[in-house]
């Protein structure tokens, strides 16, 4: 679990995502050594939430992305007139842009509302309730965007795991 005091500088300062990836790579090296696993073990084995063996660790890069995605709507929808007029930009480098990620998550949530609730497992229809984008308040919308970004990160990790069949 990440300590909020350690994550705060990543959110406040303009640190690019490739720097966060380098920090995470360094931490992963020592975590693998501490766990006693081979150095070639993929990050998917440590951080993926959709696999059978889930370790209680979070990816710093994922938390960085979710924190930046949480910060953007808070600045855009601020009650302070100075913050609203200035519209500060969040710089995250060239690899990942927070505005594009948030816009894509919003579009995906709106599309899910158009598609409707579908059955994805053995539970019957109506056994789960869905939150719809158009019927939620501001804070719930921010939480839905964060969850969508987390789901996108998890799906990219699953795609990475599928490309590495020898690691199981």
PDB file of C-alpha atoms in Angstrom:
ATOM      1  CA  UNK A   1       0.000   0.000   0.000  1.00  0.00           C
ATOM      2  CA  UNK A   2       1.334   3.391  -0.916  1.00  0.00           C
ATOM      3  CA  UNK A   3       1.661   6.050   1.741  1.00  0.00           C
ATOM      4  CA  UNK A   4      -0.179   9.258   0.749  1.00  0.00           C
ATOM      5  CA  UNK A   5       2.741  11.406   1.928  1.00  0.00           C
ATOM      6  CA  UNK A   6       4.992   9.667  -0.593  1.00  0.00           C
ATOM      7  CA  UNK A   7       2.497   9.969  -3.443  1.00  0.00           C
ATOM      8  CA  UNK A   8       1.758  13.663  -2.883  1.00  0.00           C
ATOM      9  CA  UNK A   9       4.919  15.027  -4.603  1.00  0.00           C
ATOM     10  CA  UNK A  10       4.130  12.946  -7.696  1.00  0.00           C
ATOM     11  CA  UNK A  11       0.721  14.602  -7.923  1.00  0.00           C
ATOM     12  CA  UNK A  12       1.648  18.194  -7.148  1.00  0.00           C
ATOM     13  CA  UNK A  13       4.823  18.615  -9.186  1.00  0.00           C
ATOM     14  CA  UNK A  14       5.142  18.288 -12.949  1.00  0.00           C
ATOM     15  CA  UNK A  15       6.811  14.901 -13.133  1.00  0.00           C
ATOM     16  CA  UNK A  16       6.554  13.016 -16.408  1.00  0.00           C
ATOM     17  CA  UNK A  17       5.224   9.479 -16.499  1.00  0.00           C
ATOM     18  CA  UNK A  18       8.531   8.055 -17.801  1.00  0.00           C
ATOM     19  CA  UNK A  19      10.255   9.291 -14.615  1.00  0.00           C
ATOM     20  CA  UNK A  20       7.596   7.533 -12.543  1.00  0.00           C
ATOM     21  CA  UNK A  21       8.170   4.383 -14.618  1.00  0.00           C
ATOM     22  CA  UNK A  22      11.901   4.584 -13.842  1.00  0.00           C
ATOM     23  CA  UNK A  23      11.169   4.980 -10.124  1.00  0.00           C
ATOM     24  CA  UNK A  24       8.824   1.998 -10.253  1.00  0.00           C
ATOM     25  CA  UNK A  25      11.438  -0.106 -12.094  1.00  0.00           C
ATOM     26  CA  UNK A  26      13.968   0.614  -9.361  1.00  0.00           C
ATOM     27  CA  UNK A  27      11.469  -0.273  -6.651  1.00  0.00           C
ATOM     28  CA  UNK A  28      10.444  -3.434  -8.536  1.00  0.00           C
ATOM     29  CA  UNK A  29      14.064  -4.578  -8.634  1.00  0.00           C
ATOM     30  CA  UNK A  30      14.386  -4.454  -4.866  1.00  0.00           C
ATOM     31  CA  UNK A  31      10.887  -5.849  -4.301  1.00  0.00           C
ATOM     32  CA  UNK A  32      11.708  -8.894  -6.428  1.00  0.00           C
ATOM     33  CA  UNK A  33      14.898  -9.390  -4.476  1.00  0.00           C
ATOM     34  CA  UNK A  34      13.006  -9.076  -1.176  1.00  0.00           C
ATOM     35  CA  UNK A  35      10.294 -11.517  -2.302  1.00  0.00           C
ATOM     36  CA  UNK A  36      12.920 -13.976  -3.558  1.00  0.00           C
ATOM     37  CA  UNK A  37      11.478 -14.230  -7.058  1.00  0.00           C
ATOM     38  CA  UNK A  38      13.540 -14.262 -10.266  1.00  0.00           C
ATOM     39  CA  UNK A  39      14.534 -10.848 -11.634  1.00  0.00           C
ATOM     40  CA  UNK A  40      12.823 -11.636 -14.945  1.00  0.00           C
ATOM     41  CA  UNK A  41       9.373 -11.906 -13.335  1.00  0.00           C
ATOM     42  CA  UNK A  42       6.992  -9.521 -15.064  1.00  0.00           C
ATOM     43  CA  UNK A  43       5.362  -6.617 -13.256  1.00  0.00           C
ATOM     44  CA  UNK A  44       1.998  -8.153 -14.104  1.00  0.00           C
ATOM     45  CA  UNK A  45       2.590 -10.871 -11.518  1.00  0.00           C
ATOM     46  CA  UNK A  46       3.004  -8.271  -8.778  1.00  0.00           C
ATOM     47  CA  UNK A  47       0.396  -5.642  -9.626  1.00  0.00           C
ATOM     48  CA  UNK A  48      -2.413  -7.087 -11.767  1.00  0.00           C
ATOM     49  CA  UNK A  49      -5.833  -7.200 -10.104  1.00  0.00           C
ATOM     50  CA  UNK A  50      -7.484  -9.524 -12.620  1.00  0.00           C
ATOM     51  CA  UNK A  51      -5.234 -12.571 -12.147  1.00  0.00           C
ATOM     52  CA  UNK A  52      -5.769 -15.472  -9.776  1.00  0.00           C
ATOM     53  CA  UNK A  53      -2.823 -14.668  -7.515  1.00  0.00           C
ATOM     54  CA  UNK A  54      -3.220 -11.094  -6.289  1.00  0.00           C
ATOM     55  CA  UNK A  55      -0.488  -9.602  -4.171  1.00  0.00           C
ATOM     56  CA  UNK A  56      -1.426  -6.720  -1.858  1.00  0.00           C
ATOM     57  CA  UNK A  57       0.754  -4.208  -3.703  1.00  0.00           C
ATOM     58  CA  UNK A  58      -0.164  -1.274  -5.892  1.00  0.00           C
ATOM     59  CA  UNK A  59       1.674   0.049  -8.887  1.00  0.00           C
ATOM     60  CA  UNK A  60       3.146   3.508  -8.396  1.00  0.00           C
ATOM     61  CA  UNK A  61       2.483   4.315 -12.044  1.00  0.00           C
ATOM     62  CA  UNK A  62      -1.189   3.353 -11.726  1.00  0.00           C
ATOM     63  CA  UNK A  63      -1.575   5.443  -8.575  1.00  0.00           C
ATOM     64  CA  UNK A  64       0.176   8.338 -10.317  1.00  0.00           C
ATOM     65  CA  UNK A  65      -2.207   8.151 -13.261  1.00  0.00           C
ATOM     66  CA  UNK A  66      -5.277   7.881 -11.046  1.00  0.00           C
ATOM     67  CA  UNK A  67      -4.089  10.760  -8.876  1.00  0.00           C
ATOM     68  CA  UNK A  68      -3.542  13.018 -11.878  1.00  0.00           C
ATOM     69  CA  UNK A  69      -6.923  11.973 -13.282  1.00  0.00           C
ATOM     70  CA  UNK A  70      -8.534  12.821  -9.931  1.00  0.00           C
ATOM     71  CA  UNK A  71      -6.764  16.186  -9.786  1.00  0.00           C
ATOM     72  CA  UNK A  72      -7.846  17.378 -13.253  1.00  0.00           C
ATOM     73  CA  UNK A  73     -11.638  17.453 -12.654  1.00  0.00           C
ATOM     74  CA  UNK A  74     -11.085  18.937  -9.196  1.00  0.00           C
ATOM     75  CA  UNK A  75      -9.233  21.859 -10.779  1.00  0.00           C
ATOM     76  CA  UNK A  76     -11.718  22.209 -13.630  1.00  0.00           C
ATOM     77  CA  UNK A  77     -14.775  22.163 -11.345  1.00  0.00           C
ATOM     78  CA  UNK A  78     -13.269  24.243  -8.547  1.00  0.00           C
ATOM     79  CA  UNK A  79     -15.418  26.770  -6.672  1.00  0.00           C
ATOM     80  CA  UNK A  80     -12.513  29.218  -6.541  1.00  0.00           C
ATOM     81  CA  UNK A  81     -12.925  31.785  -9.354  1.00  0.00           C
ATOM     82  CA  UNK A  82      -9.158  32.231  -9.753  1.00  0.00           C
ATOM     83  CA  UNK A  83      -8.587  28.518 -10.342  1.00  0.00           C
ATOM     84  CA  UNK A  84     -11.515  28.389 -12.778  1.00  0.00           C
ATOM     85  CA  UNK A  85     -10.222  31.289 -14.866  1.00  0.00           C
ATOM     86  CA  UNK A  86      -6.599  30.138 -14.938  1.00  0.00           C
ATOM     87  CA  UNK A  87      -7.354  26.479 -15.787  1.00  0.00           C
ATOM     88  CA  UNK A  88      -3.947  25.072 -14.794  1.00  0.00           C
ATOM     89  CA  UNK A  89      -2.510  22.429 -17.077  1.00  0.00           C
ATOM     90  CA  UNK A  90      -1.181  19.143 -15.740  1.00  0.00           C
ATOM     91  CA  UNK A  91       2.018  18.152 -17.517  1.00  0.00           C
ATOM     92  CA  UNK A  92       2.638  14.418 -17.575  1.00  0.00           C
ATOM     93  CA  UNK A  93       5.087  14.063 -20.449  1.00  0.00           C
ATOM     94  CA  UNK A  94       4.644  12.687 -23.956  1.00  0.00           C
ATOM     95  CA  UNK A  95       3.815   9.052 -23.226  1.00  0.00           C
ATOM     96  CA  UNK A  96       0.592   9.605 -21.276  1.00  0.00           C
ATOM     97  CA  UNK A  97      -1.616  12.678 -21.212  1.00  0.00           C
ATOM     98  CA  UNK A  98      -4.084  13.098 -18.377  1.00  0.00           C
ATOM     99  CA  UNK A  99      -6.598  15.110 -20.408  1.00  0.00           C
ATOM    100  CA  UNK A 100      -6.757  12.445 -23.104  1.00  0.00           C
ATOM    101  CA  UNK A 101      -7.093   9.660 -20.534  1.00  0.00           C
ATOM    102  CA  UNK A 102      -9.916  11.421 -18.672  1.00  0.00           C
ATOM    103  CA  UNK A 103     -11.753  12.246 -21.909  1.00  0.00           C
ATOM    104  CA  UNK A 104     -11.409   8.651 -23.089  1.00  0.00           C
ATOM    105  CA  UNK A 105     -12.711   7.339 -19.755  1.00  0.00           C
ATOM    106  CA  UNK A 106     -15.708   9.690 -19.910  1.00  0.00           C
ATOM    107  CA  UNK A 107     -16.485   8.578 -23.465  1.00  0.00           C
ATOM    108  CA  UNK A 108     -16.220   4.945 -22.427  1.00  0.00           C
ATOM    109  CA  UNK A 109     -18.579   5.495 -19.480  1.00  0.00           C
ATOM    110  CA  UNK A 110     -21.106   7.251 -21.722  1.00  0.00           C
ATOM    111  CA  UNK A 111     -20.856   4.392 -24.220  1.00  0.00           C
ATOM    112  CA  UNK A 112     -21.461   1.851 -21.450  1.00  0.00           C
ATOM    113  CA  UNK A 113     -24.634   3.743 -20.608  1.00  0.00           C
ATOM    114  CA  UNK A 114     -25.770   3.572 -24.244  1.00  0.00           C
ATOM    115  CA  UNK A 115     -25.038  -0.167 -24.408  1.00  0.00           C
ATOM    116  CA  UNK A 116     -26.806  -0.816 -21.121  1.00  0.00           C
ATOM    117  CA  UNK A 117     -26.259  -3.473 -18.517  1.00  0.00           C
ATOM    118  CA  UNK A 118     -25.062  -6.766 -19.956  1.00  0.00           C
ATOM    119  CA  UNK A 119     -24.587 -10.124 -18.327  1.00  0.00           C
ATOM    120  CA  UNK A 120     -20.919 -11.097 -18.040  1.00  0.00           C
ATOM    121  CA  UNK A 121     -20.957 -14.009 -15.633  1.00  0.00           C
ATOM    122  CA  UNK A 122     -23.230 -16.724 -14.241  1.00  0.00           C
ATOM    123  CA  UNK A 123     -25.279 -14.445 -12.041  1.00  0.00           C
ATOM    124  CA  UNK A 124     -28.748 -13.724 -13.333  1.00  0.00           C
ATOM    125  CA  UNK A 125     -30.007 -10.531 -14.885  1.00  0.00           C
ATOM    126  CA  UNK A 126     -30.736  -7.847 -12.315  1.00  0.00           C
ATOM    127  CA  UNK A 127     -28.452  -9.313  -9.657  1.00  0.00           C
ATOM    128  CA  UNK A 128     -26.052  -6.379  -9.983  1.00  0.00           C
ATOM    129  CA  UNK A 129     -26.831  -2.697 -10.080  1.00  0.00           C
ATOM    130  CA  UNK A 130     -25.108  -0.319 -12.453  1.00  0.00           C
ATOM    131  CA  UNK A 131     -24.278   3.333 -11.893  1.00  0.00           C
ATOM    132  CA  UNK A 132     -25.082   5.420 -14.937  1.00  0.00           C
ATOM    133  CA  UNK A 133     -23.029   8.442 -15.964  1.00  0.00           C
ATOM    134  CA  UNK A 134     -26.006  10.755 -16.530  1.00  0.00           C
ATOM    135  CA  UNK A 135     -27.598  10.038 -13.136  1.00  0.00           C
ATOM    136  CA  UNK A 136     -24.600  10.563 -10.840  1.00  0.00           C
ATOM    137  CA  UNK A 137     -23.236  13.576  -9.010  1.00  0.00           C
ATOM    138  CA  UNK A 138     -19.815  15.204  -9.495  1.00  0.00           C
ATOM    139  CA  UNK A 139     -17.879  13.175  -6.903  1.00  0.00           C
ATOM    140  CA  UNK A 140     -19.377   9.906  -8.117  1.00  0.00           C
ATOM    141  CA  UNK A 141     -18.456  10.857 -11.686  1.00  0.00           C
ATOM    142  CA  UNK A 142     -14.836  11.447 -10.620  1.00  0.00           C
ATOM    143  CA  UNK A 143     -14.817   8.058  -8.889  1.00  0.00           C
ATOM    144  CA  UNK A 144     -16.259   6.404 -11.992  1.00  0.00           C
ATOM    145  CA  UNK A 145     -13.539   7.988 -14.151  1.00  0.00           C
ATOM    146  CA  UNK A 146     -10.855   6.753 -11.738  1.00  0.00           C
ATOM    147  CA  UNK A 147     -12.328   3.241 -11.773  1.00  0.00           C
ATOM    148  CA  UNK A 148     -12.394   3.288 -15.575  1.00  0.00           C
ATOM    149  CA  UNK A 149      -8.728   4.322 -15.714  1.00  0.00           C
ATOM    150  CA  UNK A 150      -7.868   1.531 -13.252  1.00  0.00           C
ATOM    151  CA  UNK A 151      -9.791  -0.962 -15.413  1.00  0.00           C
ATOM    152  CA  UNK A 152      -7.890   0.210 -18.501  1.00  0.00           C
ATOM    153  CA  UNK A 153      -4.564  -0.254 -16.688  1.00  0.00           C
ATOM    154  CA  UNK A 154      -5.651  -3.726 -15.555  1.00  0.00           C
ATOM    155  CA  UNK A 155      -6.643  -4.691 -19.086  1.00  0.00           C
ATOM    156  CA  UNK A 156      -3.259  -3.553 -20.436  1.00  0.00           C
ATOM    157  CA  UNK A 157      -1.586  -5.664 -17.760  1.00  0.00           C
ATOM    158  CA  UNK A 158      -3.671  -8.680 -18.781  1.00  0.00           C
ATOM    159  CA  UNK A 159      -2.692  -8.077 -22.424  1.00  0.00           C
ATOM    160  CA  UNK A 160       0.948  -7.963 -21.363  1.00  0.00           C
ATOM    161  CA  UNK A 161       0.502 -11.237 -19.439  1.00  0.00           C
ATOM    162  CA  UNK A 162      -1.053 -12.949 -22.459  1.00  0.00           C
ATOM    163  CA  UNK A 163       2.015 -12.007 -24.504  1.00  0.00           C
ATOM    164  CA  UNK A 164       4.240 -13.834 -21.985  1.00  0.00           C
ATOM    165  CA  UNK A 165       2.951 -17.425 -21.910  1.00  0.00           C
ATOM    166  CA  UNK A 166       6.118 -18.994 -20.476  1.00  0.00           C
ATOM    167  CA  UNK A 167       5.755 -17.112 -17.189  1.00  0.00           C
ATOM    168  CA  UNK A 168       2.397 -18.776 -16.623  1.00  0.00           C
TER     169      UNK A 168
END
